[in-house]
CSV table of C-alpha atoms in Angstrom, one decimal:
chain,number,residue,atom,x,y,z
A,1,MET,CA,-0.1,-0.3,-0.2
A,2,SER,CA,1.1,4.0,-0.5
A,3,ASP,CA,2.4,5.9,2.6
A,4,GLN,CA,0.3,8.7,0.6
A,5,GLN,CA,-3.5,9.4,1.7
A,6,MET,CA,-6.3,7.8,0.0
A,7,SER,CA,-7.6,8.4,-3.8
A,8,LEU,CA,-11.3,9.3,-4.6
A,9,GLY,CA,-13.4,9.5,-6.8
A,10,MET,CA,-17.1,10.0,-7.7
A,11,ASN,CA,-18.9,8.7,-10.3
A,12,ILE,CA,-21.7,10.0,-11.7
A,13,LEU,CA,-24.2,7.1,-13.0
A,14,GLY,CA,-27.3,9.3,-13.8
A,15,PHE,CA,-29.4,9.7,-10.9
A,16,GLY,CA,-28.1,7.7,-8.5
A,17,ALA,CA,-26.2,3.9,-8.2
A,18,HIS,CA,-29.6,2.7,-7.4
A,19,SER,CA,-31.7,1.8,-10.2
A,20,GLY,CA,-35.1,3.8,-7.9
A,21,ALA,CA,-33.5,6.3,-8.1
A,22,TRP,CA,-35.2,8.7,-10.4
A,23,ARG,CA,-38.7,8.0,-9.1
A,24,GLN,CA,-37.6,9.1,-6.5
A,25,GLY,CA,-37.6,13.0,-7.9
A,26,GLU,CA,-34.6,15.1,-6.0
A,27,ALA,CA,-33.7,16.2,-9.7
A,28,ALA,CA,-35.6,16.5,-13.2
A,29,LEU,CA,-36.5,13.8,-15.3
A,30,ASP,CA,-33.7,15.1,-17.6
A,31,ALA,CA,-31.1,15.8,-15.7
A,32,TYR,CA,-28.9,12.9,-17.4
A,33,ILE,CA,-29.2,15.0,-20.2
A,34,ASP,CA,-28.6,18.3,-18.3
A,35,VAL,CA,-24.8,19.4,-18.7
A,36,GLY,CA,-25.4,21.7,-15.5
A,37,TYR,CA,-26.4,18.9,-13.5
A,38,TYR,CA,-23.2,17.5,-14.2
A,39,ARG,CA,-21.5,20.5,-13.3
A,40,ASP,CA,-22.9,20.8,-10.3
A,41,ILE,CA,-22.2,17.6,-9.2
A,42,ALA,CA,-18.9,17.9,-9.8
A,43,ARG,CA,-17.8,21.1,-8.0
A,44,LEU,CA,-19.4,19.4,-5.0
A,45,SER,CA,-16.7,17.0,-5.1
A,46,GLU,CA,-14.1,20.0,-6.0
A,47,ARG,CA,-14.9,21.0,-2.5
A,48,GLY,CA,-14.0,18.1,-0.9
A,49,CYS,CA,-10.6,18.2,-2.3
A,50,LEU,CA,-11.6,14.7,-4.7
A,51,ASP,CA,-9.4,13.1,-7.4
A,52,ALA,CA,-11.7,12.7,-10.0
A,53,ILE,CA,-15.1,12.6,-10.9
A,54,PHE,CA,-15.9,9.5,-13.5
A,55,LEU,CA,-18.6,8.7,-15.7
A,56,ALA,CA,-19.1,5.6,-17.4
A,57,ASP,CA,-20.9,4.4,-20.8
A,58,GLY,CA,-21.9,2.3,-23.4
A,59,PRO,CA,-22.3,3.1,-27.3
A,60,ALA,CA,-25.8,1.2,-27.2
A,61,LEU,CA,-29.3,1.7,-25.4
A,62,PRO,CA,-29.8,-0.5,-21.8
A,63,PRO,CA,-32.7,-3.5,-22.6
A,64,ASP,CA,-35.2,-1.8,-19.9
A,65,VAL,CA,-36.1,2.0,-21.2
A,66,ALA,CA,-39.4,1.3,-20.6
A,67,SER,CA,-39.0,1.6,-17.2
A,68,GLN,CA,-35.3,3.0,-16.4
A,69,PRO,CA,-33.9,6.4,-17.9
A,70,GLY,CA,-32.2,5.5,-20.8
A,71,GLY,CA,-29.1,6.8,-22.8
A,72,ARG,CA,-26.4,9.5,-21.9
A,73,LEU,CA,-24.5,12.1,-23.2
A,74,GLU,CA,-20.7,11.2,-24.8
A,75,PRO,CA,-18.3,11.7,-22.0
A,76,THR,CA,-15.7,13.6,-24.3
A,77,VAL,CA,-18.0,16.3,-24.8
A,78,LEU,CA,-19.8,16.1,-21.3
A,79,LEU,CA,-16.5,16.3,-19.8
A,80,THR,CA,-15.3,18.5,-22.3
A,81,ALA,CA,-17.8,21.3,-20.9
A,82,VAL,CA,-17.6,20.0,-16.8
A,83,ALA,CA,-13.4,21.0,-17.3
A,84,ALA,CA,-14.4,24.3,-18.1
A,85,ALA,CA,-16.7,24.9,-15.5
A,86,THR,CA,-14.2,23.7,-12.5
A,87,GLU,CA,-10.3,24.0,-11.9
A,88,ARG,CA,-8.7,21.0,-9.9
A,89,ILE,CA,-11.1,18.1,-9.8
A,90,GLY,CA,-10.1,15.8,-12.9
A,91,VAL,CA,-12.6,14.1,-15.9
A,92,ILE,CA,-12.7,10.4,-17.3
A,93,ALA,CA,-14.0,9.4,-19.7
A,94,THR,CA,-14.9,6.4,-20.2
A,95,CYS,CA,-14.7,4.8,-23.8
A,96,SER,CA,-14.8,1.5,-25.6
A,97,SER,CA,-11.6,-0.1,-27.6
A,98,THR,CA,-13.8,-2.2,-29.4
A,99,TYR,CA,-16.2,0.2,-30.9
A,100,ASN,CA,-13.8,3.5,-32.2
A,101,GLU,CA,-10.4,3.7,-34.0
A,102,PRO,CA,-7.4,5.0,-32.0
A,103,PHE,CA,-6.0,7.8,-33.8
A,104,ASN,CA,-9.8,9.8,-32.8
A,105,LEU,CA,-9.6,9.0,-29.5
A,106,ALA,CA,-6.3,9.8,-28.5
A,107,ARG,CA,-7.4,12.6,-30.5
A,108,ARG,CA,-10.1,13.6,-28.1
A,109,ILE,CA,-8.3,12.3,-24.5
A,110,ALA,CA,-5.2,15.4,-25.9
A,111,SER,CA,-8.2,17.7,-26.5
A,112,LEU,CA,-9.5,17.3,-23.5
A,113,ASP,CA,-6.7,17.8,-21.3
A,114,HIS,CA,-5.4,20.1,-23.1
A,115,VAL,CA,-8.7,21.8,-22.5
A,116,SER,CA,-8.6,20.8,-18.5
A,117,GLY,CA,-5.2,22.0,-18.0
A,118,GLY,CA,-4.1,18.3,-17.3
A,119,ARG,CA,-6.6,16.8,-15.7
A,120,ALA,CA,-7.9,14.3,-18.5
A,121,ALA,CA,-8.1,11.1,-17.9
A,122,TRP,CA,-9.7,7.8,-20.6
A,123,ASN,CA,-11.0,5.1,-18.7
A,124,VAL,CA,-10.6,1.9,-21.3
A,125,VAL,CA,-13.6,-0.6,-21.4
A,126,THR,CA,-14.0,-3.6,-23.4
A,127,ASN,CA,-17.3,-3.2,-24.2
A,128,ALA,CA,-19.5,-7.1,-23.6
A,129,GLY,CA,-22.9,-7.2,-24.7
A,130,ASP,CA,-24.6,-7.7,-28.4
A,131,ALA,CA,-26.2,-4.6,-28.5
A,132,ALA,CA,-23.5,-2.3,-29.1
A,133,ALA,CA,-21.9,-4.7,-31.6
A,134,GLN,CA,-25.5,-4.3,-33.2
A,135,ASN,CA,-25.0,-0.5,-33.6
A,136,PHE,CA,-21.3,-1.0,-35.5
A,137,GLY,CA,-22.2,-4.3,-38.2
A,138,LEU,CA,-21.9,-6.9,-36.0
A,139,SER,CA,-24.4,-9.6,-35.4
A,140,GLY,CA,-22.9,-9.8,-31.7
A,141,ALA,CA,-20.0,-9.0,-29.6
A,142,PRO,CA,-16.8,-10.1,-30.6
A,143,LEU,CA,-15.6,-12.7,-28.2
A,144,HIS,CA,-13.7,-11.4,-25.0
A,145,VAL,CA,-10.3,-12.8,-25.9
A,146,ASP,CA,-10.7,-11.2,-28.6
A,147,ARG,CA,-11.9,-8.2,-27.1
A,148,TYR,CA,-8.5,-8.0,-24.9
A,149,GLY,CA,-6.8,-8.3,-27.8
A,150,ARG,CA,-7.5,-5.7,-29.7
A,151,ALA,CA,-7.8,-3.6,-26.8
A,152,GLU,CA,-3.8,-4.5,-26.1
A,153,GLU,CA,-3.3,-3.2,-29.4
A,154,PHE,CA,-5.5,0.2,-29.3
A,155,VAL,CA,-3.7,1.3,-25.9
A,156,ASP,CA,-0.1,1.2,-27.0
A,157,VAL,CA,-1.0,2.8,-30.2
A,158,THR,CA,-2.4,5.5,-28.0
A,159,LEU,CA,0.3,5.8,-25.9
A,160,LYS,CA,2.8,6.1,-29.1
A,161,LEU,CA,0.0,8.9,-30.1
A,162,TRP,CA,0.3,10.7,-27.1
A,163,ASP,CA,4.1,10.5,-26.9
A,164,SER,CA,4.5,11.2,-30.5
A,165,TRP,CA,5.4,15.0,-30.0
A,166,GLU,CA,8.1,15.3,-26.7
A,167,ASP,CA,7.5,17.9,-24.7
A,168,ASP,CA,10.4,20.3,-26.0
A,169,ALA,CA,9.3,20.0,-30.0
A,170,ILE,CA,8.0,23.3,-30.0
A,171,ILE,CA,10.4,25.7,-30.8
A,172,GLY,CA,8.8,29.4,-30.6
A,173,ASP,CA,10.9,31.0,-32.4
A,174,ARG,CA,8.9,33.8,-34.9
A,175,ALA,CA,12.3,35.6,-35.9
A,176,ALA,CA,13.4,32.5,-37.8
A,177,GLY,CA,10.3,31.4,-38.7
A,178,ARG,CA,11.2,27.9,-36.4
A,179,PHE,CA,7.7,26.5,-35.1
A,180,ALA,CA,8.6,22.9,-34.1
A,181,ASP,CA,11.8,20.4,-34.5
A,182,PRO,CA,10.9,17.5,-36.4
A,183,ARG,CA,13.5,15.3,-35.0
A,184,LYS,CA,11.0,15.8,-31.9
A,185,VAL,CA,7.4,14.7,-33.5
A,186,HIS,CA,7.4,11.4,-34.4
A,187,THR,CA,5.6,9.0,-37.0
A,188,LEU,CA,4.0,5.8,-35.8
A,189,ASP,CA,3.8,3.6,-38.5
A,190,PHE,CA,2.6,0.9,-37.0
A,191,GLN,CA,1.6,-2.4,-38.6
A,192,GLY,CA,-0.2,-5.2,-36.6
A,193,LYS,CA,-3.1,-6.8,-36.3
A,194,HIS,CA,-6.1,-5.1,-35.8
A,195,PHE,CA,-5.0,-1.5,-36.8
A,196,GLN,CA,-2.2,0.6,-39.3
A,197,VAL,CA,-1.9,4.1,-38.6
A,198,LYS,CA,0.9,6.3,-39.9
A,199,GLY,CA,0.8,9.6,-36.9
A,200,PRO,CA,1.9,11.2,-35.3
A,201,LEU,CA,-0.6,13.2,-33.6
A,202,ASN,CA,-2.0,16.4,-34.7
A,203,LEU,CA,-1.6,17.7,-31.0
A,204,PRO,CA,1.0,18.7,-29.3
A,205,ARG,CA,1.7,16.6,-25.9
A,206,SER,CA,-0.2,17.1,-23.3
A,207,PRO,CA,-0.7,19.4,-20.1
A,208,GLN,CA,0.6,15.6,-17.9
A,209,GLY,CA,2.8,13.8,-20.4
A,210,ARG,CA,-0.2,12.5,-22.2
A,211,PRO,CA,-3.5,12.2,-20.0
A,212,VAL,CA,-4.5,9.4,-17.4
A,213,LEU,CA,-5.1,6.0,-18.9
A,214,VAL,CA,-7.4,4.0,-16.4
A,215,GLN,CA,-8.9,0.6,-16.7
A,216,ALA,CA,-11.5,-0.9,-15.4
A,217,GLY,CA,-11.4,-5.0,-15.4
A,218,SER,CA,-10.4,-7.9,-13.5
A,219,SER,CA,-10.9,-10.3,-15.7
A,220,GLU,CA,-7.6,-12.4,-16.8
A,221,GLY,CA,-7.5,-10.4,-19.9
A,222,GLY,CA,-8.6,-6.9,-17.9
A,223,LYS,CA,-5.6,-7.7,-15.3
A,224,ALA,CA,-2.7,-8.2,-18.1
A,225,LEU,CA,-4.4,-5.2,-20.0
A,226,GLY,CA,-3.9,-2.9,-16.6
A,227,SER,CA,-1.2,-4.3,-14.7
A,228,ARG,CA,0.8,-3.4,-18.2
A,229,TYR,CA,0.0,-0.1,-18.9
A,230,ALA,CA,-3.0,1.6,-16.6
A,231,ASP,CA,-2.2,4.4,-14.5
A,232,ALA,CA,-5.2,3.2,-12.0
A,233,ILE,CA,-7.4,0.6,-12.3
A,234,PHE,CA,-11.4,0.3,-10.9
A,235,THR,CA,-12.3,-2.4,-9.7
A,236,THR,CA,-14.5,-4.4,-7.9
A,237,GLN,CA,-13.2,-6.5,-5.2
A,238,THR,CA,-16.6,-7.2,-2.6
A,239,THR,CA,-14.5,-8.7,0.4
A,240,LEU,CA,-11.9,-7.8,1.9
A,241,ALA,CA,-9.7,-10.9,1.6
A,242,ASP,CA,-10.7,-10.6,-2.0
A,243,GLY,CA,-9.1,-6.9,-2.5
A,244,LEU,CA,-6.3,-7.7,-0.6
A,245,ALA,CA,-5.3,-10.9,-2.9
A,246,PHE,CA,-6.2,-9.1,-5.9
A,247,TYR,CA,-3.8,-5.4,-4.7
A,248,ARG,CA,-1.0,-7.8,-3.9
A,249,GLU,CA,-1.2,-9.9,-7.4
A,250,MET,CA,-1.6,-6.0,-9.6
A,251,LYS,CA,1.4,-4.8,-7.5
A,252,ALA,CA,2.8,-7.8,-8.2
A,253,ARG,CA,2.2,-8.1,-11.9
A,254,ALA,CA,3.1,-4.2,-12.8
A,255,LYS,CA,6.2,-4.9,-11.2
A,256,ALA,CA,6.9,-8.1,-13.9
A,257,TRP,CA,6.4,-5.6,-16.4
A,258,GLY,CA,9.6,-4.2,-14.8
A,259,ARG,CA,7.2,-0.9,-13.6
A,260,ASP,CA,7.1,0.7,-10.4
A,261,PRO,CA,4.0,-0.6,-8.5
A,262,GLN,CA,3.4,2.5,-6.9
A,263,HIS,CA,3.0,4.3,-10.3
A,264,LEU,CA,-0.4,1.7,-10.1
A,265,LYS,CA,-2.6,3.0,-8.6
A,266,ILE,CA,-5.8,-0.1,-7.5
A,267,MET,CA,-9.5,1.6,-6.4
A,268,PRO,CA,-12.1,-0.5,-5.7
A,269,GLY,CA,-15.7,0.9,-6.0
A,270,LEU,CA,-17.7,1.5,-3.5
A,271,SER,CA,-21.4,1.9,-3.4
A,272,THR,CA,-23.0,4.0,-1.0
A,273,VAL,CA,-26.8,4.8,1.2
A,274,ILE,CA,-25.6,7.4,3.7
A,275,GLY,CA,-28.2,8.5,6.6
A,276,SER,CA,-27.3,10.1,10.1
A,277,SER,CA,-28.2,6.8,12.3
A,278,GLU,CA,-27.9,3.4,10.6
A,279,ALA,CA,-31.8,2.6,10.8
A,280,GLU,CA,-32.1,6.3,8.4
A,281,ALA,CA,-29.7,4.3,6.9
A,282,HIS,CA,-31.5,1.7,6.1
A,283,ALA,CA,-34.8,3.4,5.8
A,284,ARG,CA,-33.5,5.4,2.9
A,285,PHE,CA,-32.1,1.8,1.5
A,286,ASP,CA,-35.9,0.7,1.7
A,287,ALA,CA,-37.3,3.9,0.0
A,288,LEU,CA,-35.8,2.8,-2.9
A,289,ASN,CA,-36.1,-0.1,-3.1
A,290,ALA,CA,-40.0,0.1,-3.0
A,291,TRP,CA,-40.3,1.8,-5.9
A,292,HIS,CA,-39.2,-1.7,-7.9
A,293,GLY,CA,-40.1,-4.1,-4.9
A,294,GLU,CA,-37.2,-6.8,-4.4
A,295,HIS,CA,-37.2,-7.2,-8.0
A,296,GLY,CA,-35.6,-4.5,-9.1
A,297,LEU,CA,-32.3,-5.7,-6.9
A,298,LEU,CA,-32.8,-9.5,-8.2
A,299,GLN,CA,-32.4,-8.5,-11.3
A,300,GLN,CA,-29.3,-7.6,-11.0
A,301,VAL,CA,-28.4,-10.6,-9.4
A,302,ALA,CA,-30.0,-12.6,-13.0
A,303,GLY,CA,-28.1,-9.3,-15.1
A,304,ARG,CA,-24.9,-10.6,-13.6
A,305,ILE,CA,-25.1,-14.2,-13.5
A,306,GLY,CA,-26.9,-14.7,-17.4
A,307,ILE,CA,-30.2,-15.8,-16.0
A,308,ASP,CA,-33.2,-14.2,-16.1
A,309,ALA,CA,-35.0,-13.6,-12.6
A,310,SER,CA,-37.8,-15.5,-13.2
A,311,GLU,CA,-35.6,-18.4,-13.1
A,312,LEU,CA,-34.4,-18.0,-9.7
A,313,ASP,CA,-35.3,-18.3,-6.0
A,314,PRO,CA,-34.8,-15.6,-4.1
A,315,ASP,CA,-34.3,-17.9,-0.9
A,316,ALA,CA,-32.1,-20.0,-2.7
A,317,PRO,CA,-28.0,-20.2,-3.5
A,318,LEU,CA,-27.1,-19.2,-6.2
A,319,PRO,CA,-27.7,-22.0,-9.5
A,320,TRP,CA,-23.8,-23.4,-9.5
A,321,ALA,CA,-24.0,-25.6,-11.3
A,322,ARG,CA,-25.8,-23.5,-14.4
A,323,ILE,CA,-23.7,-20.0,-13.9
A,324,GLY,CA,-20.6,-21.7,-15.0
A,325,ALA,CA,-16.7,-21.2,-15.3
A,326,VAL,CA,-16.1,-17.6,-14.8
A,327,ALA,CA,-13.7,-17.8,-17.8
A,328,GLU,CA,-15.6,-19.0,-20.7
A,329,PHE,CA,-18.7,-16.7,-19.3
A,330,GLU,CA,-18.4,-14.6,-22.8
A,331,ARG,CA,-22.6,-12.1,-21.6
A,332,GLY,CA,-21.2,-9.7,-19.6
A,333,SER,CA,-18.6,-8.8,-17.1
A,334,HIS,CA,-16.0,-11.3,-16.0
A,335,GLY,CA,-14.9,-8.9,-13.1
A,336,PHE,CA,-18.4,-8.1,-12.0
A,337,LEU,CA,-19.8,-11.7,-12.4
A,338,GLU,CA,-16.6,-13.0,-10.5
A,339,ALA,CA,-16.7,-10.2,-6.9
A,340,GLN,CA,-20.5,-11.2,-6.7
A,341,LEU,CA,-20.3,-14.9,-6.9
A,342,ASN,CA,-16.7,-14.7,-4.5
A,343,LEU,CA,-19.2,-13.0,-2.0
A,344,ALA,CA,-21.5,-15.1,-2.4
A,345,ARG,CA,-19.7,-18.5,-1.4
A,346,ARG,CA,-17.6,-16.9,1.6
A,347,GLU,CA,-20.6,-15.6,3.0
A,348,ASN,CA,-22.9,-18.7,1.7
A,349,LEU,CA,-25.7,-16.4,0.5
A,350,SER,CA,-28.5,-16.6,-0.7
A,351,ILE,CA,-30.2,-14.3,-4.2
A,352,ARG,CA,-32.4,-12.5,-1.6
A,353,GLN,CA,-28.9,-11.4,0.9
A,354,LEU,CA,-26.4,-11.1,-1.6
A,355,SER,CA,-28.9,-8.8,-4.1
A,356,ARG,CA,-29.0,-7.0,-0.8
A,357,ARG,CA,-25.3,-6.5,-0.8
A,358,ILE,CA,-24.4,-5.2,-4.0
A,359,LEU,CA,-25.3,-2.4,-6.0
A,360,VAL,CA,-24.8,-1.9,-9.5
A,361,GLY,CA,-22.3,-4.8,-9.6
A,362,HIS,CA,-20.2,-3.1,-6.6
A,363,ARG,CA,-19.7,-4.0,-3.0
A,364,LEU,CA,-22.2,-1.4,-1.1
A,365,ALA,CA,-22.3,0.0,2.3
A,366,VAL,CA,-24.8,1.2,4.4
A,367,GLY,CA,-24.9,3.4,7.1
A,368,THR,CA,-23.9,6.7,8.7
A,369,PRO,CA,-21.1,8.7,7.8
A,370,GLU,CA,-18.7,7.0,10.6
A,371,GLN,CA,-19.3,3.7,9.2
A,372,VAL,CA,-18.2,4.6,5.5
A,373,ALA,CA,-15.3,6.4,6.6
A,374,ASP,CA,-14.1,3.3,9.1
A,375,THR,CA,-14.5,1.2,5.7
A,376,LEU,CA,-13.0,3.0,2.8
A,377,ALA,CA,-10.3,3.7,6.0
A,378,GLU,CA,-9.8,-0.3,7.0
A,379,TRP,CA,-9.7,-1.6,3.7
A,380,PHE,CA,-6.7,1.3,2.4
A,381,LEU,CA,-5.0,0.4,5.6
A,382,ALA,CA,-4.9,-3.2,5.1
A,383,GLY,CA,-3.6,-2.5,1.4
A,384,ALA,CA,-6.5,-3.6,-0.3
A,385,GLY,CA,-6.7,0.1,-2.3
A,386,ASP,CA,-4.7,3.3,-2.7
A,387,GLY,CA,-8.0,5.4,-3.2
A,388,PHE,CA,-12.1,4.5,-3.9
A,389,ASN,CA,-14.6,5.4,-6.7
A,390,ILE,CA,-17.7,6.1,-4.7
A,391,MET,CA,-21.3,5.5,-5.8
A,392,PRO,CA,-23.8,6.9,-4.4
A,393,ASP,CA,-27.2,5.3,-4.3
A,394,MET,CA,-28.7,8.8,-5.6
A,395,PHE,CA,-27.8,12.1,-6.9
A,396,PRO,CA,-27.3,14.8,-5.5
A,397,SER,CA,-28.3,13.9,-1.6
A,398,GLY,CA,-25.7,10.9,-1.7
A,399,ALA,CA,-22.7,12.9,-3.2
A,400,ARG,CA,-22.9,16.1,-0.2
A,401,VAL,CA,-23.2,13.9,2.4
A,402,PHE,CA,-19.7,12.1,1.5
A,403,VAL,CA,-18.0,15.1,0.5
A,404,GLU,CA,-19.9,17.1,3.6
A,405,GLU,CA,-19.5,14.3,6.3
A,406,VAL,CA,-17.6,11.3,5.2
A,407,VAL,CA,-14.5,13.4,3.7
A,408,PRO,CA,-14.1,16.0,7.6
A,409,LEU,CA,-14.1,12.8,9.0
A,410,LEU,CA,-11.2,10.7,6.8
A,411,GLN,CA,-9.9,14.3,6.4
A,412,LYS,CA,-9.4,14.7,10.1
A,413,ARG,CA,-8.3,10.9,10.4
A,414,GLY,CA,-5.1,12.3,7.6
A,415,LEU,CA,-6.6,9.8,5.4
A,416,PHE,CA,-7.4,12.0,2.7
A,417,ARG,CA,-6.1,15.8,1.7
A,418,THR,CA,-7.8,19.4,2.8
A,419,GLU,CA,-6.5,20.9,0.2
A,420,TYR,CA,-5.3,19.9,-3.9
A,421,THR,CA,-1.3,20.4,-4.1
A,422,GLY,CA,-0.7,20.2,-7.2
A,423,THR,CA,-3.2,21.0,-10.8
A,424,THR,CA,-2.9,18.2,-13.2
A,425,LEU,CA,-5.0,14.9,-12.5
A,426,ARG,CA,-1.3,13.0,-11.8
A,427,ASP,CA,-0.2,15.5,-9.0
A,428,HIS,CA,-3.7,14.1,-7.4
A,429,LEU,CA,-2.7,10.3,-7.9
A,430,GLY,CA,0.9,11.4,-6.9
A,431,LEU,CA,1.8,9.7,-10.4
A,432,PRO,CA,4.6,11.5,-11.8
A,433,LYS,CA,4.6,13.6,-15.1
A,434,ALA,CA,4.1,10.4,-18.5
A,435,ALA,CA,7.8,10.4,-20.0
A,436,ASN,CA,7.4,10.1,-22.9
A,437,GLN,CA,8.8,6.7,-24.7
A,438,PHE,CA,10.6,8.4,-27.6
A,439,ALA,CA,12.1,11.2,-26.3
A,440,ALA,CA,14.2,8.2,-24.1
A,441,GLN,CA,14.5,6.1,-27.4
A,442,GLN,CA,16.2,9.3,-29.2
A,443,ALA,CA,18.2,10.7,-26.5
A,444,PRO,CA,21.2,9.4,-27.5
A,445,LEU,CA,20.9,10.5,-31.1
A,446,ARG,CA,19.9,13.6,-30.4
A,447,GLU,CA,22.6,17.1,-31.5
A,448,PRO,CA,22.5,20.2,-29.6
A,449,LEU,CA,20.7,23.3,-31.4
C-alpha cells in the first residue's frame, strides 16, 4: 500500500447507483442529459478535494428503457463542458476500445487534457454484450479474448500517439520562422493485427505528458492489460480478502512488467447509502427499493449471471451448476461476475441476501458517515486499495452527504487531503509526469540545436 493519502473519485451514474433513484424525484427528469447537473456534482466534489469525477458509458441503449431513464451524453463532450466549469478536479471519460479507432480517440482525450489544463483520463473498456456490437455492423459482440487482444493493441497505439510529440518539440522562434523541431515529432508507422496508424498525432503533447490511463476490468485479460499499461485500475472486489489478493497480484504484475508498483493505483468501487443513523440509512435504502420492490435488486444478480430472474428462487443459493466457469463467460463482465460469486460463496448468501449486498455490481455500504469512513479506512490501511471510486445511491443528496460528512472524517484521520497540492490529475493521484517513450529512445542520438 502507498504511504500517501487515499484517492477518491465520484462516479456519476445518472440519477444514482440505485435504479430507483430517478423515481425518488431529487433531480429533474432530464437531469441525466443536463450539463448543469454534472457541473453541480463536479463542483461539489471539487469542494471536497476529490481526485476526479468519473463517467461510465456504453454505445447502446439499455434494454430496460421502459422502466429506466435511457441514454447518456457522450463523455468527452460532456466532460469538456464540466472541465470549463471547474478548476482542479480530474475528469475521467469511459470510451470503448472495441468500437472506436485509436487516432480519433487519442485526439479526443488529448484535446480534453489540453482544455482541462491536465486533468483528463481515459477509462478503457471493451464492452461485452451484443447490443453495442449491433450498432457497429456486427451480429454480436466479439469473444472476450478477441476484445482484449484488440484493446491491448489499441492502448499501445494510443500511448504512442500521445507520445509522438516530445515535450520540447515546439521551438516557437518567430524571428527565424521555426515553429517545431521535426526530429521531435515522431511518425509511428504502426503495423499490427488490428490497426495501421501512421501518425503522428495532430496535437502537441498534453499538460500531463499524456492523459491518465484508467482500466476497469478484473478478468484475466483486464488484469494483463491494466498491469502493463494503466495508471489506475477501477476494480470490483466485494470482500476484504479478495481486495487484498487483487491488490497484491496487480502490484506484482506491474513489477513484472518492469514498472514501479507505486505508479499503478488500485481503486475498488464502493456504493453508498448514508444516513445520520444506521436506522435512517436502512430506511433510505428501503425507500429506494420500494420503487421497484425486491425485483429490481434480484434483477441485478440475474443480469450478472446471465439467468432470467423468473428462473431463480430468491431464498435459495445461486444455481452454481448453471453458472459455469467465469473464464468462459461471454455475456457480461468477468470482474463483476467473479466479485459477486466470491461474496456469495464466502458468506453462503441466498440470492436475496446477495442482492442487498451489492449495487451496480460493487460492494455496498449502508450506514452512517462514520461507518462508511470506517470501511474506507479499513481497506486502505489494510492494503486493499490506494483509493476508491464512490457510487452514491442517489444524486445530489448521496454525493453531498459523502463530501460534507464522510470526507471530513477521513481528513481528521489524516487519510485524505484537506486541499489540493497540485493542478493535474497525475498530481492528485501521486503519479509522476509520464515519460515520453520516443524521447527516451532518441535522446542519445540527438545533437544540440
